[in-house]
PDB file of C-alpha atoms in Angstrom:
ATOM      1  CA  UNK P   1      -9.213  18.556 -15.135  1.00 90.00           C
ATOM      2  CA  UNK P   2      -5.477  17.942 -15.213  1.00 98.00           C
ATOM      3  CA  UNK P   3      -3.991  15.457 -17.644  1.00 99.00           C
ATOM      4  CA  UNK P   4      -0.208  15.690 -17.713  1.00 98.00           C
ATOM      5  CA  UNK P   5       1.708  13.128 -19.709  1.00 99.00           C
ATOM      6  CA  UNK P   6       5.137  11.802 -18.839  1.00 99.00           C
ATOM      7  CA  UNK P   7       7.929  13.695 -20.646  1.00 99.00           C
ATOM      8  CA  UNK P   8       8.752  12.728 -24.196  1.00 99.00           C
ATOM      9  CA  UNK P   9      12.474  12.513 -23.272  1.00 99.00           C
ATOM     10  CA  UNK P  10      11.846  10.061 -20.411  1.00 99.00           C
ATOM     11  CA  UNK P  11      13.901   7.268 -22.129  1.00 99.00           C
ATOM     12  CA  UNK P  12      16.836   9.654 -22.482  1.00 99.00           C
ATOM     13  CA  UNK P  13      16.542  10.700 -18.871  1.00 98.00           C
ATOM     14  CA  UNK P  14      16.649   7.046 -17.719  1.00 99.00           C
ATOM     15  CA  UNK P  15      19.541   6.200 -20.020  1.00 99.00           C
ATOM     16  CA  UNK P  16      21.539   9.185 -18.796  1.00 98.00           C
ATOM     17  CA  UNK P  17      21.420   7.470 -15.389  1.00 98.00           C
ATOM     18  CA  UNK P  18      22.671   4.107 -16.640  1.00 98.00           C
ATOM     19  CA  UNK P  19      19.299   2.384 -16.983  1.00 99.00           C
ATOM     20  CA  UNK P  20      18.811   0.096 -20.013  1.00 98.00           C
ATOM     21  CA  UNK P  21      15.585   1.103 -21.762  1.00 99.00           C
ATOM     22  CA  UNK P  22      13.338  -0.476 -24.385  1.00 98.00           C
ATOM     23  CA  UNK P  23      10.531   1.716 -25.763  1.00 99.00           C
ATOM     24  CA  UNK P  24       7.258   0.043 -26.672  1.00 99.00           C
ATOM     25  CA  UNK P  25       6.218   1.809 -29.893  1.00 99.00           C
ATOM     26  CA  UNK P  26       3.443   4.388 -29.445  1.00 99.00           C
ATOM     27  CA  UNK P  27       4.089   4.971 -25.754  1.00 99.00           C
ATOM     28  CA  UNK P  28       4.225   8.753 -26.077  1.00 99.00           C
ATOM     29  CA  UNK P  29       0.518   8.939 -27.090  1.00 99.00           C
ATOM     30  CA  UNK P  30      -0.683   5.880 -25.121  1.00 99.00           C
ATOM     31  CA  UNK P  31      -2.876   6.252 -22.041  1.00 99.00           C
ATOM     32  CA  UNK P  32      -6.484   5.965 -20.897  1.00 99.00           C
ATOM     33  CA  UNK P  33      -8.667   8.744 -22.324  1.00 98.00           C
ATOM     34  CA  UNK P  34      -9.196  11.917 -20.252  1.00 98.00           C
ATOM     35  CA  UNK P  35     -12.859  10.925 -19.984  1.00 98.00           C
ATOM     36  CA  UNK P  36     -11.777   8.160 -17.572  1.00 98.00           C
ATOM     37  CA  UNK P  37     -10.087  10.549 -15.212  1.00 99.00           C
ATOM     38  CA  UNK P  38      -7.138  12.837 -14.562  1.00 99.00           C
ATOM     39  CA  UNK P  39      -3.409  12.116 -14.612  1.00 99.00           C
ATOM     40  CA  UNK P  40      -1.346  14.392 -12.442  1.00 98.00           C
ATOM     41  CA  UNK P  41       1.293  12.085 -10.827  1.00 99.00           C
ATOM     42  CA  UNK P  42       2.854  13.140  -7.543  1.00 99.00           C
ATOM     43  CA  UNK P  43       4.351   9.781  -6.636  1.00 99.00           C
ATOM     44  CA  UNK P  44       5.576   6.407  -7.871  1.00 99.00           C
ATOM     45  CA  UNK P  45       3.703   3.144  -7.152  1.00 99.00           C
ATOM     46  CA  UNK P  46       5.580  -0.156  -7.114  1.00 99.00           C
ATOM     47  CA  UNK P  47       3.904  -3.425  -8.248  1.00 98.00           C
ATOM     48  CA  UNK P  48       4.852  -6.943  -9.231  1.00 97.00           C
ATOM     49  CA  UNK P  49       3.124  -8.568 -12.189  1.00 95.00           C
ATOM     50  CA  UNK P  50       2.087 -11.708 -10.268  1.00 87.00           C
ATOM     51  CA  UNK P  51       1.869 -13.950 -13.279  1.00 74.00           C
ATOM     52  CA  UNK P  52       5.504 -13.699 -14.326  1.00 62.00           C
ATOM     53  CA  UNK P  53       7.096 -17.160 -14.837  1.00 59.00           C
ATOM     54  CA  UNK P  54      10.831 -16.467 -15.214  1.00 56.00           C
ATOM     55  CA  UNK P  55      10.662 -16.361 -18.946  1.00 52.00           C
ATOM     56  CA  UNK P  56      14.127 -14.938 -18.789  1.00 59.00           C
ATOM     57  CA  UNK P  57      14.835 -13.583 -22.279  1.00 72.00           C
ATOM     58  CA  UNK P  58      14.341 -10.218 -23.904  1.00 78.00           C
ATOM     59  CA  UNK P  59      11.899 -11.404 -26.573  1.00 81.00           C
ATOM     60  CA  UNK P  60       9.533 -12.911 -23.979  1.00 89.00           C
ATOM     61  CA  UNK P  61       9.898  -9.941 -21.653  1.00 93.00           C
ATOM     62  CA  UNK P  62       9.143  -7.570 -24.523  1.00 94.00           C
ATOM     63  CA  UNK P  63       6.014  -9.595 -25.422  1.00 93.00           C
ATOM     64  CA  UNK P  64       4.920  -9.332 -21.788  1.00 94.00           C
ATOM     65  CA  UNK P  65       5.531  -5.612 -21.834  1.00 96.00           C
ATOM     66  CA  UNK P  66       3.537  -5.296 -25.064  1.00 97.00           C
ATOM     67  CA  UNK P  67       0.626  -7.023 -23.382  1.00 96.00           C
ATOM     68  CA  UNK P  68       0.805  -4.648 -20.417  1.00 97.00           C
ATOM     69  CA  UNK P  69       0.921  -1.670 -22.758  1.00 99.00           C
ATOM     70  CA  UNK P  70      -1.593  -2.625 -25.416  1.00 98.00           C
ATOM     71  CA  UNK P  71      -3.854  -5.502 -24.455  1.00 97.00           C
ATOM     72  CA  UNK P  72      -4.624  -5.670 -20.736  1.00 96.00           C
ATOM     73  CA  UNK P  73      -7.345  -7.908 -19.387  1.00 94.00           C
ATOM     74  CA  UNK P  74     -10.989  -8.296 -20.280  1.00 95.00           C
ATOM     75  CA  UNK P  75     -11.968  -6.572 -17.032  1.00 96.00           C
ATOM     76  CA  UNK P  76      -9.141  -4.015 -17.067  1.00 97.00           C
ATOM     77  CA  UNK P  77      -8.164  -2.207 -20.299  1.00 98.00           C
ATOM     78  CA  UNK P  78      -4.582  -1.394 -21.114  1.00 99.00           C
ATOM     79  CA  UNK P  79      -2.277   0.240 -20.398  1.00 99.00           C
ATOM     80  CA  UNK P  80      -1.793  -1.466 -17.077  1.00 99.00           C
ATOM     81  CA  UNK P  81       1.302   0.529 -16.132  1.00 99.00           C
ATOM     82  CA  UNK P  82       3.626   3.239 -17.384  1.00 99.00           C
ATOM     83  CA  UNK P  83       6.809   1.210 -17.009  1.00 99.00           C
ATOM     84  CA  UNK P  84       7.751  -2.449 -16.730  1.00 98.00           C
ATOM     85  CA  UNK P  85      10.924  -3.865 -15.232  1.00 98.00           C
ATOM     86  CA  UNK P  86      12.402  -7.193 -16.275  1.00 95.00           C
ATOM     87  CA  UNK P  87      14.302  -9.603 -14.027  1.00 92.00           C
ATOM     88  CA  UNK P  88      17.419  -8.502 -15.805  1.00 93.00           C
ATOM     89  CA  UNK P  89      16.918  -4.851 -14.924  1.00 96.00           C
ATOM     90  CA  UNK P  90      15.633  -3.652 -18.305  1.00 97.00           C
ATOM     91  CA  UNK P  91      13.009  -0.954 -18.159  1.00 98.00           C
ATOM     92  CA  UNK P  92      10.221  -0.948 -20.778  1.00 98.00           C
ATOM     93  CA  UNK P  93       8.465   2.366 -21.369  1.00 99.00           C
ATOM     94  CA  UNK P  94       4.792   1.562 -21.943  1.00 99.00           C
ATOM     95  CA  UNK P  95       2.624   4.686 -21.744  1.00 99.00           C
ATOM     96  CA  UNK P  96       2.756   8.416 -21.042  1.00 99.00           C
ATOM     97  CA  UNK P  97      -0.824   8.970 -19.899  1.00 99.00           C
ATOM     98  CA  UNK P  98      -3.206   7.547 -17.358  1.00 99.00           C
ATOM     99  CA  UNK P  99      -2.874   3.834 -16.784  1.00 99.00           C
ATOM    100  CA  UNK P 100      -5.069   1.247 -14.951  1.00 99.00           C
ATOM    101  CA  UNK P 101      -2.710   0.139 -12.182  1.00 99.00           C
ATOM    102  CA  UNK P 102      -3.704   1.566  -8.877  1.00 99.00           C
ATOM    103  CA  UNK P 103      -7.461   1.867  -8.354  1.00 98.00           C
ATOM    104  CA  UNK P 104      -8.669   3.806  -5.361  1.00 99.00           C
ATOM    105  CA  UNK P 105      -5.771   4.751  -3.068  1.00 99.00           C
ATOM    106  CA  UNK P 106      -5.745   5.431   0.593  1.00 99.00           C
ATOM    107  CA  UNK P 107      -3.488   8.014   2.087  1.00 99.00           C
ATOM    108  CA  UNK P 108       0.087   6.801   2.251  1.00 99.00           C
ATOM    109  CA  UNK P 109       3.288   8.660   3.084  1.00 99.00           C
ATOM    110  CA  UNK P 110       2.795  12.223   1.987  1.00 98.00           C
ATOM    111  CA  UNK P 111       0.301  11.358  -0.795  1.00 99.00           C
ATOM    112  CA  UNK P 112      -3.309  12.007   0.053  1.00 98.00           C
ATOM    113  CA  UNK P 113      -6.088   9.518  -0.564  1.00 99.00           C
ATOM    114  CA  UNK P 114      -7.706   9.643  -3.944  1.00 99.00           C
ATOM    115  CA  UNK P 115      -7.645   8.232  -7.470  1.00 99.00           C
ATOM    116  CA  UNK P 116      -4.475   6.181  -7.562  1.00 99.00           C
ATOM    117  CA  UNK P 117      -4.423   6.141 -11.339  1.00 99.00           C
ATOM    118  CA  UNK P 118      -4.248   9.941 -11.322  1.00 99.00           C
ATOM    119  CA  UNK P 119      -1.755  10.238  -8.425  1.00 99.00           C
ATOM    120  CA  UNK P 120       0.912   7.690  -9.301  1.00 99.00           C
ATOM    121  CA  UNK P 121       3.261   6.583 -12.007  1.00 99.00           C
ATOM    122  CA  UNK P 122       2.923   2.838 -12.081  1.00 99.00           C
ATOM    123  CA  UNK P 123       5.814   0.353 -12.380  1.00 99.00           C
ATOM    124  CA  UNK P 124       5.120  -3.343 -12.963  1.00 98.00           C
ATOM    125  CA  UNK P 125       8.176  -5.455 -12.022  1.00 98.00           C
ATOM    126  CA  UNK P 126       8.210  -8.898 -13.680  1.00 95.00           C
ATOM    127  CA  UNK P 127       8.001 -11.054 -10.581  1.00 94.00           C
ATOM    128  CA  UNK P 128       5.396 -13.359  -9.117  1.00 92.00           C
ATOM    129  CA  UNK P 129       5.914 -11.770  -5.717  1.00 93.00           C
ATOM    130  CA  UNK P 130       7.133 -15.015  -4.074  1.00 91.00           C
ATOM    131  CA  UNK P 131      10.315 -15.784  -5.971  1.00 88.00           C
ATOM    132  CA  UNK P 132      12.479 -13.090  -4.419  1.00 91.00           C
ATOM    133  CA  UNK P 133      14.299 -10.315  -6.146  1.00 95.00           C
ATOM    134  CA  UNK P 134      17.489 -10.622  -8.207  1.00 93.00           C
ATOM    135  CA  UNK P 135      20.036  -7.981  -7.213  1.00 97.00           C
ATOM    136  CA  UNK P 136      20.004  -6.313 -10.602  1.00 97.00           C
ATOM    137  CA  UNK P 137      16.226  -6.086 -10.726  1.00 97.00           C
ATOM    138  CA  UNK P 138      16.016  -4.753  -7.153  1.00 98.00           C
ATOM    139  CA  UNK P 139      18.802  -2.194  -7.562  1.00 99.00           C
ATOM    140  CA  UNK P 140      17.343  -0.995 -10.852  1.00 99.00           C
ATOM    141  CA  UNK P 141      13.889  -0.737  -9.297  1.00 99.00           C
ATOM    142  CA  UNK P 142      15.252   1.614  -6.618  1.00 99.00           C
ATOM    143  CA  UNK P 143      17.261   3.696  -9.197  1.00 99.00           C
ATOM    144  CA  UNK P 144      14.214   3.977 -11.428  1.00 99.00           C
ATOM    145  CA  UNK P 145      12.102   5.278  -8.528  1.00 99.00           C
ATOM    146  CA  UNK P 146      14.932   7.695  -7.600  1.00 99.00           C
ATOM    147  CA  UNK P 147      15.164   9.118 -11.102  1.00 99.00           C
ATOM    148  CA  UNK P 148      11.399   9.447 -11.430  1.00 99.00           C
ATOM    149  CA  UNK P 149      11.128  11.228  -8.116  1.00 99.00           C
ATOM    150  CA  UNK P 150      13.911  13.670  -8.932  1.00 98.00           C
ATOM    151  CA  UNK P 151      13.236  14.283 -12.599  1.00 98.00           C
ATOM    152  CA  UNK P 152       9.519  13.717 -13.156  1.00 99.00           C
ATOM    153  CA  UNK P 153       7.358  14.042 -10.017  1.00 99.00           C
ATOM    154  CA  UNK P 154       9.921  16.320  -8.269  1.00 99.00           C
ATOM    155  CA  UNK P 155       8.870  14.925  -4.934  1.00 98.00           C
ATOM    156  CA  UNK P 156      10.494  13.230  -1.899  1.00 98.00           C
ATOM    157  CA  UNK P 157      11.152   9.571  -1.400  1.00 99.00           C
ATOM    158  CA  UNK P 158       8.054   9.448   0.849  1.00 99.00           C
ATOM    159  CA  UNK P 159       5.959   9.574  -2.329  1.00 99.00           C
ATOM    160  CA  UNK P 160       7.413   6.232  -3.450  1.00 99.00           C
ATOM    161  CA  UNK P 161       4.867   3.643  -2.257  1.00 99.00           C
ATOM    162  CA  UNK P 162       4.091  -0.040  -2.628  1.00 99.00           C
ATOM    163  CA  UNK P 163       0.628  -0.954  -3.846  1.00 99.00           C
ATOM    164  CA  UNK P 164       0.165  -2.767  -0.562  1.00 99.00           C
ATOM    165  CA  UNK P 165       0.520   0.580   1.173  1.00 99.00           C
ATOM    166  CA  UNK P 166      -2.171   2.359  -0.851  1.00 99.00           C
ATOM    167  CA  UNK P 167      -4.632  -0.405  -1.762  1.00 99.00           C
ATOM    168  CA  UNK P 168      -8.086  -0.359  -0.290  1.00 98.00           C
ATOM    169  CA  UNK P 169      -8.745  -3.928  -1.462  1.00 97.00           C
ATOM    170  CA  UNK P 170      -5.837  -5.861   0.165  1.00 97.00           C
ATOM    171  CA  UNK P 171      -3.203  -5.880  -2.603  1.00 97.00           C
ATOM    172  CA  UNK P 172       0.171  -7.214  -1.419  1.00 97.00           C
ATOM    173  CA  UNK P 173       2.566  -6.132  -4.100  1.00 97.00           C
ATOM    174  CA  UNK P 174       5.425  -5.755  -4.483  1.00 98.00           C
ATOM    175  CA  UNK P 175       5.729  -9.112  -2.667  1.00 96.00           C
ATOM    176  CA  UNK P 176       8.608  -9.773  -0.308  1.00 96.00           C
ATOM    177  CA  UNK P 177       9.859  -6.148  -0.459  1.00 98.00           C
ATOM    178  CA  UNK P 178      10.175  -4.209   2.732  1.00 98.00           C
ATOM    179  CA  UNK P 179       9.091  -0.797   1.484  1.00 99.00           C
ATOM    180  CA  UNK P 180      10.904   1.059   4.302  1.00 99.00           C
ATOM    181  CA  UNK P 181      14.167  -0.591   3.366  1.00 99.00           C
ATOM    182  CA  UNK P 182      13.403  -0.005  -0.274  1.00 99.00           C
ATOM    183  CA  UNK P 183      12.822   3.688   0.290  1.00 99.00           C
ATOM    184  CA  UNK P 184      16.137   3.879   2.213  1.00 99.00           C
ATOM    185  CA  UNK P 185      17.887   2.429  -0.886  1.00 99.00           C
ATOM    186  CA  UNK P 186      15.962   4.752  -3.150  1.00 99.00           C
ATOM    187  CA  UNK P 187      16.985   7.764  -1.035  1.00 99.00           C
ATOM    188  CA  UNK P 188      20.624   6.707  -1.263  1.00 98.00           C
ATOM    189  CA  UNK P 189      20.337   6.614  -5.035  1.00 98.00           C
ATOM    190  CA  UNK P 190      18.622   9.997  -5.033  1.00 98.00           C
ATOM    191  CA  UNK P 191      21.460  11.434  -3.022  1.00 98.00           C
ATOM    192  CA  UNK P 192      24.007   9.883  -5.373  1.00 98.00           C
ATOM    193  CA  UNK P 193      22.277  11.486  -8.352  1.00 97.00           C
ATOM    194  CA  UNK P 194      22.169  14.823  -6.550  1.00 97.00           C
ATOM    195  CA  UNK P 195      25.887  14.561  -5.708  1.00 96.00           C
ATOM    196  CA  UNK P 196      26.820  13.657  -9.285  1.00 94.00           C
ATOM    197  CA  UNK P 197      24.795  16.602 -10.599  1.00 90.00           C
ATOM    198  CA  UNK P 198      26.470  18.934  -8.065  1.00 84.00           C
ATOM    199  CA  UNK P 199      29.917  17.667  -9.046  1.00 80.00           C
ATOM    200  CA  UNK P 200      29.122  18.107 -12.736  1.00 75.00           C
ATOM    201  CA  UNK P 201      27.879  21.631 -12.111  1.00 75.00           C
ATOM    202  CA  UNK P 202      30.975  22.561 -10.135  1.00 80.00           C
ATOM    203  CA  UNK P 203      33.146  21.080 -12.930  1.00 81.00           C
ATOM    204  CA  UNK P 204      31.203  23.058 -15.498  1.00 77.00           C
ATOM    205  CA  UNK P 205      31.734  26.286 -13.561  1.00 81.00           C
ATOM    206  CA  UNK P 206      35.423  25.592 -13.115  1.00 75.00           C
ATOM    207  CA  UNK P 207      35.797  24.761 -16.771  1.00 71.00           C
ATOM    208  CA  UNK P 208      33.911  27.922 -17.672  1.00 71.00           C
ATOM    209  CA  UNK P 209      36.271  29.962 -15.617  1.00 62.00           C
ATOM    210  CA  UNK P 210      39.246  28.128 -17.132  1.00 54.00           C
ATOM    211  CA  UNK P 211      37.876  28.692 -20.610  1.00 56.00           C
ATOM    212  CA  UNK P 212      37.453  32.415 -19.952  1.00 58.00           C
ATOM    213  CA  UNK P 213      41.015  32.631 -18.619  1.00 56.00           C
ATOM    214  CA  UNK P 214      42.392  30.803 -21.651  1.00 54.00           C
ATOM    215  CA  UNK P 215      40.291  32.903 -23.991  1.00 56.00           C
ATOM    216  CA  UNK P 216      41.492  36.120 -22.331  1.00 62.00           C
ATOM    217  CA  UNK P 217      45.088  34.942 -22.529  1.00 56.00           C
ATOM    218  CA  UNK P 218      44.779  34.079 -26.206  1.00 56.00           C
ATOM    219  CA  UNK P 219      42.943  37.329 -26.762  1.00 59.00           C
ATOM    220  CA  UNK P 220      45.924  39.187 -25.471  1.00 58.00           C
ATOM    221  CA  UNK P 221      48.267  37.106 -27.581  1.00 54.00           C
ATOM    222  CA  UNK P 222      45.959  37.627 -30.576  1.00 53.00           C
ATOM    223  CA  UNK P 223      46.955  41.290 -30.704  1.00 49.00           C
ATOM    224  CA  UNK P 224      50.509  40.211 -31.531  1.00 49.00           C
ATOM    225  CA  UNK P 225      52.055  37.977 -34.181  1.00 44.00           C
ATOM    226  CA  UNK P 226      54.923  35.584 -33.982  1.00 43.00           C
ATOM    227  CA  UNK P 227      58.248  36.690 -35.424  1.00 43.00           C
ATOM    228  CA  UNK P 228      61.629  35.238 -36.108  1.00 43.00           C
ATOM    229  CA  UNK P 229      64.086  35.328 -33.288  1.00 43.00           C
ATOM    230  CA  UNK P 230      65.223  38.804 -32.532  1.00 42.00           C
ATOM    231  CA  UNK P 231      62.440  40.525 -34.449  1.00 38.00           C
ATOM    232  CA  UNK P 232      60.240  42.907 -32.532  1.00 37.00           C
ATOM    233  CA  UNK P 233      56.591  41.932 -32.105  1.00 33.00           C
ATOM    234  CA  UNK P 234      53.970  44.258 -33.578  1.00 35.00           C
ATOM    235  CA  UNK P 235      50.287  44.653 -33.029  1.00 37.00           C
ATOM    236  CA  UNK P 236      48.016  43.198 -35.663  1.00 35.00           C
ATOM    237  CA  UNK P 237      45.316  45.305 -37.247  1.00 36.00           C
ATOM    238  CA  UNK P 238      41.837  44.824 -35.828  1.00 31.00           C
ATOM    239  CA  UNK P 239      39.867  46.080 -38.807  1.00 27.00           C
TER     240      UNK P 239
END
């Protein structure tokens, strides 16, 4: 049985890509017990919370995230997702282990049918599914999926799915999102991240070469000492 938790440095990974993060205390050890099933995520599953009522402030959003992480429902124990996303684009980190968010999953994209709670990282976006999507929330949703795909599951955008694409019981979330268009946006963000990483690596290599050149130049100068005008330079002792 495979039970692979999300990385401890997940908040740092997200913040490094410009995502605002709030950590729900205890998330690193939170998850359904291994006796309930595996956790070996290969994809990201997008949801909306359904009951969200535009609370609109950080305190209320945090309370909602706490409920998702710690309380759950009488018929469905917490955690109910790994991450939550507020209307304002804030990501709450809820749990690192298996969560009750997907149920049985049918084949979708490049992800085979199976136990959805084992196969997917679950994101609950605070939205009733009918109210539309604020630009900031929608854009952050796509960026979050892009970062998770590149840095955690290490899989293609085709493993980013909506619950309506995997559900065997007629789920419709995330409501009013065209998942094909959403994946196109997610792919653009993945490519932006790749391009930024490539640029940073090229800059690092160039700076490394420059540093070596400067070091070599100073090394050559280091064998000589400065003198007053007209005085001959001499080599300095090396031992």
